[in-house]
PDB file of C-alpha atoms in Angstrom:
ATOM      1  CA  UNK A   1      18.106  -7.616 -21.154  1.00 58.00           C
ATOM      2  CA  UNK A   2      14.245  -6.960 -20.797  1.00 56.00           C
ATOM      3  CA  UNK A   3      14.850  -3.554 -20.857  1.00 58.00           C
ATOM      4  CA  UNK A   4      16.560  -3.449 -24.059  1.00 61.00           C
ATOM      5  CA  UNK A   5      14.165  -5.688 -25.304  1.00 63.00           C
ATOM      6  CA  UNK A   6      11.163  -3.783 -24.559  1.00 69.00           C
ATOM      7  CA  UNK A   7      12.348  -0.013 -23.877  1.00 69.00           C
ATOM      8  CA  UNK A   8       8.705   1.143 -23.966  1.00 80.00           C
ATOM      9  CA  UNK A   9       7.818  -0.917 -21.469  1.00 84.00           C
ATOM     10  CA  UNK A  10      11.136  -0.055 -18.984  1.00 86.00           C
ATOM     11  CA  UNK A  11       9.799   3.920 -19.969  1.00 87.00           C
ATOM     12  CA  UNK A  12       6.090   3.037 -18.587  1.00 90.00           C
ATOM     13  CA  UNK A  13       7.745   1.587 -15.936  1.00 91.00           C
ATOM     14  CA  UNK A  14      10.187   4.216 -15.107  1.00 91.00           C
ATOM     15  CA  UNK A  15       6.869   6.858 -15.645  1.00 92.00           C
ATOM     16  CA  UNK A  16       4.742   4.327 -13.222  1.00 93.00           C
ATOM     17  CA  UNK A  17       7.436   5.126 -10.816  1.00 93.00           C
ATOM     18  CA  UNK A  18       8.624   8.669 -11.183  1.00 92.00           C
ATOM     19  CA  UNK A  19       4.969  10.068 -11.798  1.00 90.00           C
ATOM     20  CA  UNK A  20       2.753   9.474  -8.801  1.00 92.00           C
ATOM     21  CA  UNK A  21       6.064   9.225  -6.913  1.00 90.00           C
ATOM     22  CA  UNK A  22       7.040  12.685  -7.842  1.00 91.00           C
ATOM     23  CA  UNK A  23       3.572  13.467  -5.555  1.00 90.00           C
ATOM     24  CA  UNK A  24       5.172  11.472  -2.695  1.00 88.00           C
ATOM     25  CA  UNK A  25       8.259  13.266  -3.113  1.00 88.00           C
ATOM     26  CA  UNK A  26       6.682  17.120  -3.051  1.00 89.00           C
ATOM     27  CA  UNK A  27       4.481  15.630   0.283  1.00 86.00           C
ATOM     28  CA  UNK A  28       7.543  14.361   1.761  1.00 84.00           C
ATOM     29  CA  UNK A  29       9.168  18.060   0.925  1.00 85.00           C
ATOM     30  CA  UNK A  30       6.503  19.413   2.391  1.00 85.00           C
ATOM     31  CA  UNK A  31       7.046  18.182   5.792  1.00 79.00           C
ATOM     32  CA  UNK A  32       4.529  14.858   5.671  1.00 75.00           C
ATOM     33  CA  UNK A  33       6.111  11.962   7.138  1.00 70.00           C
ATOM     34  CA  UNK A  34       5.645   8.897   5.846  1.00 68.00           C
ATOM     35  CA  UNK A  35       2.276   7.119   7.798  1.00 67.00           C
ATOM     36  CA  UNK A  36       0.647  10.368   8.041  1.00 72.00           C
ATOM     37  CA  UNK A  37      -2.391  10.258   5.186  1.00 74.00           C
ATOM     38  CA  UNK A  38      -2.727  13.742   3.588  1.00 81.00           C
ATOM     39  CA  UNK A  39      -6.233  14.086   1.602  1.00 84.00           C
ATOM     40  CA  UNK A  40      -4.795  16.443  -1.314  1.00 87.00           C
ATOM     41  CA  UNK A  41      -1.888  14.517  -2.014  1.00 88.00           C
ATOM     42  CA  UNK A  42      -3.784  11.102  -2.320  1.00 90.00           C
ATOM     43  CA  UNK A  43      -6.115  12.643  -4.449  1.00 91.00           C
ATOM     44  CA  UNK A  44      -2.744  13.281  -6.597  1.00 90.00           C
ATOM     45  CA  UNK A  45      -1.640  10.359  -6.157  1.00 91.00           C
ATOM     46  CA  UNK A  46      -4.577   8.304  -7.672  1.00 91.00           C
ATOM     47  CA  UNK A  47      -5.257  10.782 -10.603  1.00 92.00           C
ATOM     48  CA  UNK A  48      -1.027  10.254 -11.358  1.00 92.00           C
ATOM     49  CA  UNK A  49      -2.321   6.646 -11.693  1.00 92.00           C
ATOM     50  CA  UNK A  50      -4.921   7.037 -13.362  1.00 90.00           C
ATOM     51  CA  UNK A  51      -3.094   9.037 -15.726  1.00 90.00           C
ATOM     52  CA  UNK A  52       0.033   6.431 -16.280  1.00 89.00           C
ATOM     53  CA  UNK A  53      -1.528   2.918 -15.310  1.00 86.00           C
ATOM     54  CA  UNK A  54      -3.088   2.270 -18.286  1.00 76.00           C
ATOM     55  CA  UNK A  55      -6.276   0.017 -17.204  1.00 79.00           C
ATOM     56  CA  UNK A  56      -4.296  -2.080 -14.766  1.00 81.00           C
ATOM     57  CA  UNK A  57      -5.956  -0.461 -11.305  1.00 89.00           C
ATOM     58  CA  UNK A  58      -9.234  -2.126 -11.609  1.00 91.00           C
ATOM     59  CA  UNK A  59     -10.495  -6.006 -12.136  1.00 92.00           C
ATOM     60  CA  UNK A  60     -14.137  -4.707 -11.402  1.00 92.00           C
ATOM     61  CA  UNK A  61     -15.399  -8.353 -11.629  1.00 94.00           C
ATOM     62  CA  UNK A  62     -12.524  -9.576  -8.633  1.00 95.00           C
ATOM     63  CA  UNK A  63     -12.622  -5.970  -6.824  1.00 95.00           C
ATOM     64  CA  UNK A  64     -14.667  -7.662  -4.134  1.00 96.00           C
ATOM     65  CA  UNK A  65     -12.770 -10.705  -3.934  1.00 97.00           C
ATOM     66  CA  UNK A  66      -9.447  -8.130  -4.246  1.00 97.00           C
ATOM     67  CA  UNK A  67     -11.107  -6.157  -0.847  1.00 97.00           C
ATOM     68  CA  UNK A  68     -12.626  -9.687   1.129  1.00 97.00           C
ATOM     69  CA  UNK A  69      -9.020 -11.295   1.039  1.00 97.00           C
ATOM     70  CA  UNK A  70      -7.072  -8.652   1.614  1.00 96.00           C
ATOM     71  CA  UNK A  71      -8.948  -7.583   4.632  1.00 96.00           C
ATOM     72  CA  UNK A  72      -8.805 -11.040   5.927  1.00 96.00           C
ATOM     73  CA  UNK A  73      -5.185 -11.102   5.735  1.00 93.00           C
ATOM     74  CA  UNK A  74      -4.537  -7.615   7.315  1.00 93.00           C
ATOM     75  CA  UNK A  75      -7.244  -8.842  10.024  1.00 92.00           C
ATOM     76  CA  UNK A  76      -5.050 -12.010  11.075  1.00 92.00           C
ATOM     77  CA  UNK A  77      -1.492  -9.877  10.640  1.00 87.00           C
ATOM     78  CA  UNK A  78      -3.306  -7.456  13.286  1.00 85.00           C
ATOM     79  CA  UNK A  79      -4.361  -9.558  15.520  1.00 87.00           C
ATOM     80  CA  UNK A  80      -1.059 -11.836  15.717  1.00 87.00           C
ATOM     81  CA  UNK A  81       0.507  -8.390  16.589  1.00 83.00           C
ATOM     82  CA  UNK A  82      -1.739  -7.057  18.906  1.00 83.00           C
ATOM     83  CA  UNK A  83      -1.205 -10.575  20.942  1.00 86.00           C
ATOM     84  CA  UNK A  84       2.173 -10.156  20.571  1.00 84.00           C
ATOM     85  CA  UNK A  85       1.932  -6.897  22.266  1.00 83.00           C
ATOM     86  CA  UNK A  86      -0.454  -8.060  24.616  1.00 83.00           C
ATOM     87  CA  UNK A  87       2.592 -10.146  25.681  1.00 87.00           C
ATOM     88  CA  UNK A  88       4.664  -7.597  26.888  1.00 83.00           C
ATOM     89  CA  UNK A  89       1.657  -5.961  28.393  1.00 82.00           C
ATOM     90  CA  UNK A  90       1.163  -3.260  25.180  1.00 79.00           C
ATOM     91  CA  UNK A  91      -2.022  -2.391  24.046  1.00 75.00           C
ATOM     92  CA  UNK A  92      -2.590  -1.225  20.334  1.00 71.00           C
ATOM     93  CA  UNK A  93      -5.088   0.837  19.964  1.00 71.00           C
ATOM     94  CA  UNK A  94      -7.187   0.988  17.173  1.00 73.00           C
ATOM     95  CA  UNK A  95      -9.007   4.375  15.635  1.00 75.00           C
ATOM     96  CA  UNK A  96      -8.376   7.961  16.156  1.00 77.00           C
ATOM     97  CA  UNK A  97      -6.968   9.419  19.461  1.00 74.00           C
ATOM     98  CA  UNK A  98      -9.338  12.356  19.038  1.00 77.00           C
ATOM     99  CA  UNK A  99     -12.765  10.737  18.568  1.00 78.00           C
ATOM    100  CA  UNK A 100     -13.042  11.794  15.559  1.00 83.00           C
ATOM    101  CA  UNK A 101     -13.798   8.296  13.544  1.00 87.00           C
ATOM    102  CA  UNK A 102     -15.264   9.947   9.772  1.00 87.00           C
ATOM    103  CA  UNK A 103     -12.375  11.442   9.058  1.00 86.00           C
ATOM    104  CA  UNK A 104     -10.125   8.909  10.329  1.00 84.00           C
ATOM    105  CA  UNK A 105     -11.589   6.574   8.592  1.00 88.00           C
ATOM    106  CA  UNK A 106     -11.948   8.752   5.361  1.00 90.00           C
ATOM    107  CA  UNK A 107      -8.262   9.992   5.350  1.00 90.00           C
ATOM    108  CA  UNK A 108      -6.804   6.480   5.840  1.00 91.00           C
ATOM    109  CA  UNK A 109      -8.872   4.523   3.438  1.00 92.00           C
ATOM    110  CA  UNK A 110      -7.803   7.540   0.910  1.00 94.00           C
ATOM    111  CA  UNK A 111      -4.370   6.798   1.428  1.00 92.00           C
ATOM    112  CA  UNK A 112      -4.921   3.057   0.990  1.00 94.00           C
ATOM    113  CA  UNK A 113      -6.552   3.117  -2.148  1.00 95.00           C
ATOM    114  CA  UNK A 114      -3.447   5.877  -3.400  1.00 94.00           C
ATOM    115  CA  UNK A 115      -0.880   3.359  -2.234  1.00 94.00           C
ATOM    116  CA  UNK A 116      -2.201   0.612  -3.689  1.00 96.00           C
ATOM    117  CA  UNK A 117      -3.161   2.356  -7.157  1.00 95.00           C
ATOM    118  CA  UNK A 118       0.500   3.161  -7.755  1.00 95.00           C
ATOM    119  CA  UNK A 119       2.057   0.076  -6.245  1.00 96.00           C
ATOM    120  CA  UNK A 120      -0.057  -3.356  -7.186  1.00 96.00           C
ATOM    121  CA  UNK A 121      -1.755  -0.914 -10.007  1.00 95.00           C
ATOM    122  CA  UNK A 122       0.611   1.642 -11.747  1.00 95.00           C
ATOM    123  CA  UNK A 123       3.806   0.014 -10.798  1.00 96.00           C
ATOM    124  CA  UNK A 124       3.139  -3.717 -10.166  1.00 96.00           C
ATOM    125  CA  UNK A 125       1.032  -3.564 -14.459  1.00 94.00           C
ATOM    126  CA  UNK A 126       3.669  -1.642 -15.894  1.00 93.00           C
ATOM    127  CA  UNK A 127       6.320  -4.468 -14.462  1.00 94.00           C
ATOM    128  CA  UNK A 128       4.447  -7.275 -15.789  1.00 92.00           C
ATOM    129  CA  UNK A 129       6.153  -6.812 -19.168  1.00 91.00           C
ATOM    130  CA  UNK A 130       9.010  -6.418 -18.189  1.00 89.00           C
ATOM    131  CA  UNK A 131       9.392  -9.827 -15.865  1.00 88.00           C
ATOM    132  CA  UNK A 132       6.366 -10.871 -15.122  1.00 92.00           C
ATOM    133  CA  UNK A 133       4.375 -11.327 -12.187  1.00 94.00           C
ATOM    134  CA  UNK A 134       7.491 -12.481  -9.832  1.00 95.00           C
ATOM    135  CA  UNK A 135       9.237  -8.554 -11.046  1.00 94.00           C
ATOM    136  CA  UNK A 136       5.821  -7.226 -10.318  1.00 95.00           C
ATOM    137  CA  UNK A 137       5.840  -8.363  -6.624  1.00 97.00           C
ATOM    138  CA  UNK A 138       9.226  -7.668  -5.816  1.00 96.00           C
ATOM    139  CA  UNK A 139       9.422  -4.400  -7.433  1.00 96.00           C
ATOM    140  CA  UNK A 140       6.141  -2.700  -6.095  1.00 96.00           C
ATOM    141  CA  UNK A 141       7.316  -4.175  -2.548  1.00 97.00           C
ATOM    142  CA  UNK A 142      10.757  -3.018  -2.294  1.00 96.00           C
ATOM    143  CA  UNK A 143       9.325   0.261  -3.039  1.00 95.00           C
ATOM    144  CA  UNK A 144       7.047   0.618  -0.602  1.00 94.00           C
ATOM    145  CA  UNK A 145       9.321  -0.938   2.147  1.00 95.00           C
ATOM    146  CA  UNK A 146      11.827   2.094   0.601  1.00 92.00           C
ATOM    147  CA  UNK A 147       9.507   4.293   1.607  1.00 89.00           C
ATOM    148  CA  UNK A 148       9.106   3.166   4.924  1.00 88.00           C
ATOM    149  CA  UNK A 149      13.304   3.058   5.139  1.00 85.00           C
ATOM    150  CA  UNK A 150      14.233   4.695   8.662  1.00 84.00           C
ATOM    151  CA  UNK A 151      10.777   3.699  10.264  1.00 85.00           C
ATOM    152  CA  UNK A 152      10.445   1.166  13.630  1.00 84.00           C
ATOM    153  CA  UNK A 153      10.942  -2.361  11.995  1.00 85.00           C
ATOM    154  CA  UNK A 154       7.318  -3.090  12.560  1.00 83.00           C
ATOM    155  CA  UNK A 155       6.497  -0.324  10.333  1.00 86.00           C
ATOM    156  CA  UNK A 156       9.004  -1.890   7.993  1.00 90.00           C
ATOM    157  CA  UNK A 157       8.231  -5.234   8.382  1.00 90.00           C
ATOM    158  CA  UNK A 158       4.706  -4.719   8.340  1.00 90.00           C
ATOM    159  CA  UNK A 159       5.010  -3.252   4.164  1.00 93.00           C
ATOM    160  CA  UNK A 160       7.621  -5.747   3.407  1.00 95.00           C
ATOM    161  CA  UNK A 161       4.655  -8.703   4.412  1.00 93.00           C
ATOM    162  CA  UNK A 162       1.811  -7.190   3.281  1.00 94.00           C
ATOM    163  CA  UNK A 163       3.351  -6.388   0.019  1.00 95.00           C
ATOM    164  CA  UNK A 164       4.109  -9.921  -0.722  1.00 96.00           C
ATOM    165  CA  UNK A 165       1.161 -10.960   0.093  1.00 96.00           C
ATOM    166  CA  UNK A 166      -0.617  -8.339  -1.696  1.00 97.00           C
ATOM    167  CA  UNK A 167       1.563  -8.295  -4.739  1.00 96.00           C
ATOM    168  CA  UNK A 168       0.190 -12.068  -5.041  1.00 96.00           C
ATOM    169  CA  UNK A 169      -3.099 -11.153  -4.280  1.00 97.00           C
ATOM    170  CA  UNK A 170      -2.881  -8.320  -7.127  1.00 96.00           C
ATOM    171  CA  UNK A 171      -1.319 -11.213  -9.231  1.00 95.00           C
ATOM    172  CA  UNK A 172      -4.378 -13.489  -8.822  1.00 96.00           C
ATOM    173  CA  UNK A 173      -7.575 -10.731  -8.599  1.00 96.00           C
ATOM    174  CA  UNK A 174      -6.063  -8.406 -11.228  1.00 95.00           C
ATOM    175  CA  UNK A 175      -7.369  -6.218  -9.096  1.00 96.00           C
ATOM    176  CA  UNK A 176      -5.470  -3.236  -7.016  1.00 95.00           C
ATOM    177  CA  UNK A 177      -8.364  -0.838  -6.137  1.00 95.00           C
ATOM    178  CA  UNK A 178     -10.261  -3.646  -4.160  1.00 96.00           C
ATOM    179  CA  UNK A 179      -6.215  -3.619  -1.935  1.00 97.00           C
ATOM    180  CA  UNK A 180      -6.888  -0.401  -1.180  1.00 95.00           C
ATOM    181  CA  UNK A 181      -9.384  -0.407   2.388  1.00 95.00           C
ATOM    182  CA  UNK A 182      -7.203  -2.629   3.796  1.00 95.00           C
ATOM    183  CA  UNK A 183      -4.121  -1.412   3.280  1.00 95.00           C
ATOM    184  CA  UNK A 184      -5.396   2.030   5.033  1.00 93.00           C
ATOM    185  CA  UNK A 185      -6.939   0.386   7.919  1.00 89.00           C
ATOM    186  CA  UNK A 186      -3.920  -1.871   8.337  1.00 91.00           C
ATOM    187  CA  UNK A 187      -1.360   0.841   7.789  1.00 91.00           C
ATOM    188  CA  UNK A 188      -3.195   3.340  10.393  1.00 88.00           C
ATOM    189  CA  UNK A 189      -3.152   0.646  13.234  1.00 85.00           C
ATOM    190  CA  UNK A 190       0.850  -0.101  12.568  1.00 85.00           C
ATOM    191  CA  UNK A 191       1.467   3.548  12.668  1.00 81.00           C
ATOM    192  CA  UNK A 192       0.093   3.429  16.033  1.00 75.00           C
ATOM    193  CA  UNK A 193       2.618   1.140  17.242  1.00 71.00           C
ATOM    194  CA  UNK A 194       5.731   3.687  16.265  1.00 65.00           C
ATOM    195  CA  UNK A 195       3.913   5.670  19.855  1.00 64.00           C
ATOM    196  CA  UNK A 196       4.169   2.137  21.791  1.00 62.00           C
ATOM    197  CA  UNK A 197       8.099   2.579  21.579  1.00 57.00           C
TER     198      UNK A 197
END
């Protein structure tokens, strides 16, 4: 009923969506898998957002907040896993196998600020009219868990949790850019644990 209410809002949606997914798609195509950060297609991704969101990526007032929380909450859903691990004698290791920490770093936080433009930005505003904030949460987590589909559960676990709890962060900041650092960070270690299997 919303969307036949409000079919300009379901078509911002469905362009929040399709557009910087479309980029996804083509990487995917291309042979990228999933929790492998490509530089060119995250620079596609955020100008895709840029292009469709509309003014909902940035909160430039809560950005700092946005980044502070969100990196305390991926710092405490690390290290319950890596004690988890530690458990059953696993070690996760954190940073690049090759030394090579710049671009690590560089490549991942790219990729976290591209995820998080399109989901708690591009997707996550242009749901907002359409149901609210509780739409806005589930629908920009279900996708990224769908995008994760096939991966170890952790993997799949890990984006169903942290886009909860970053939807509501996204929902209190107005703020997705300041998401972005920690969701690269975060997702780089949990990739990691995909080798630990």
């Amino acid at each position: 009923s919303a969307v036949r209410a409000r079919p300009g809002a379901a078509g911002r949606f469905g362009l929040a969506v399709a557009g910087p997914g479309a980029v996804v798609a083509v990487a995917r195509a291309l042979g990228s898998p999933p929790d492998d950060p490509r530089t060119v297609a995250s620079v596609l991704i955020l100008v895709a957002c840029v292009l469709v969101a509309r003014g909902t990526l940035v909160n430039w007032r809560r950005t700092v907040l946005s980044a502070a929380v969100s990196a305390g909450a991926v710092a405490a859903l690390l290290v319950a896993m890596r004690l988890a691990y530690a458990q059953y004698g696993l070690d996760v290791v954190v940073g690049p196998a090759d030394g090579r920490w710049g671009t690590w770093v560089w490549q991942w936080g790219l990729a976290g600020l591209a995820t998080e433009a399109w989901l708690r930005g591009a997707v996550f505003g242009a749901a907002l009219p359409l149901g609210g904030w509780p739409l806005a949460v589930i629908a920009s987590t279900l996708l990224g868990v769908g995008l994760h589909a096939g991966q170890p559960q952790e993997i799949v676990f890990w984006h169903l949790f942290t886009g909860v709890g970053f939807g509501a962060i996204r929902a209190w900041t107005r703020d997705a850019i300041g998401l972005g650092p920690a969701r690269g960070i975060g997702d780089a270690v949990v990739a990691g644990l995909s080798a630990l299997r």
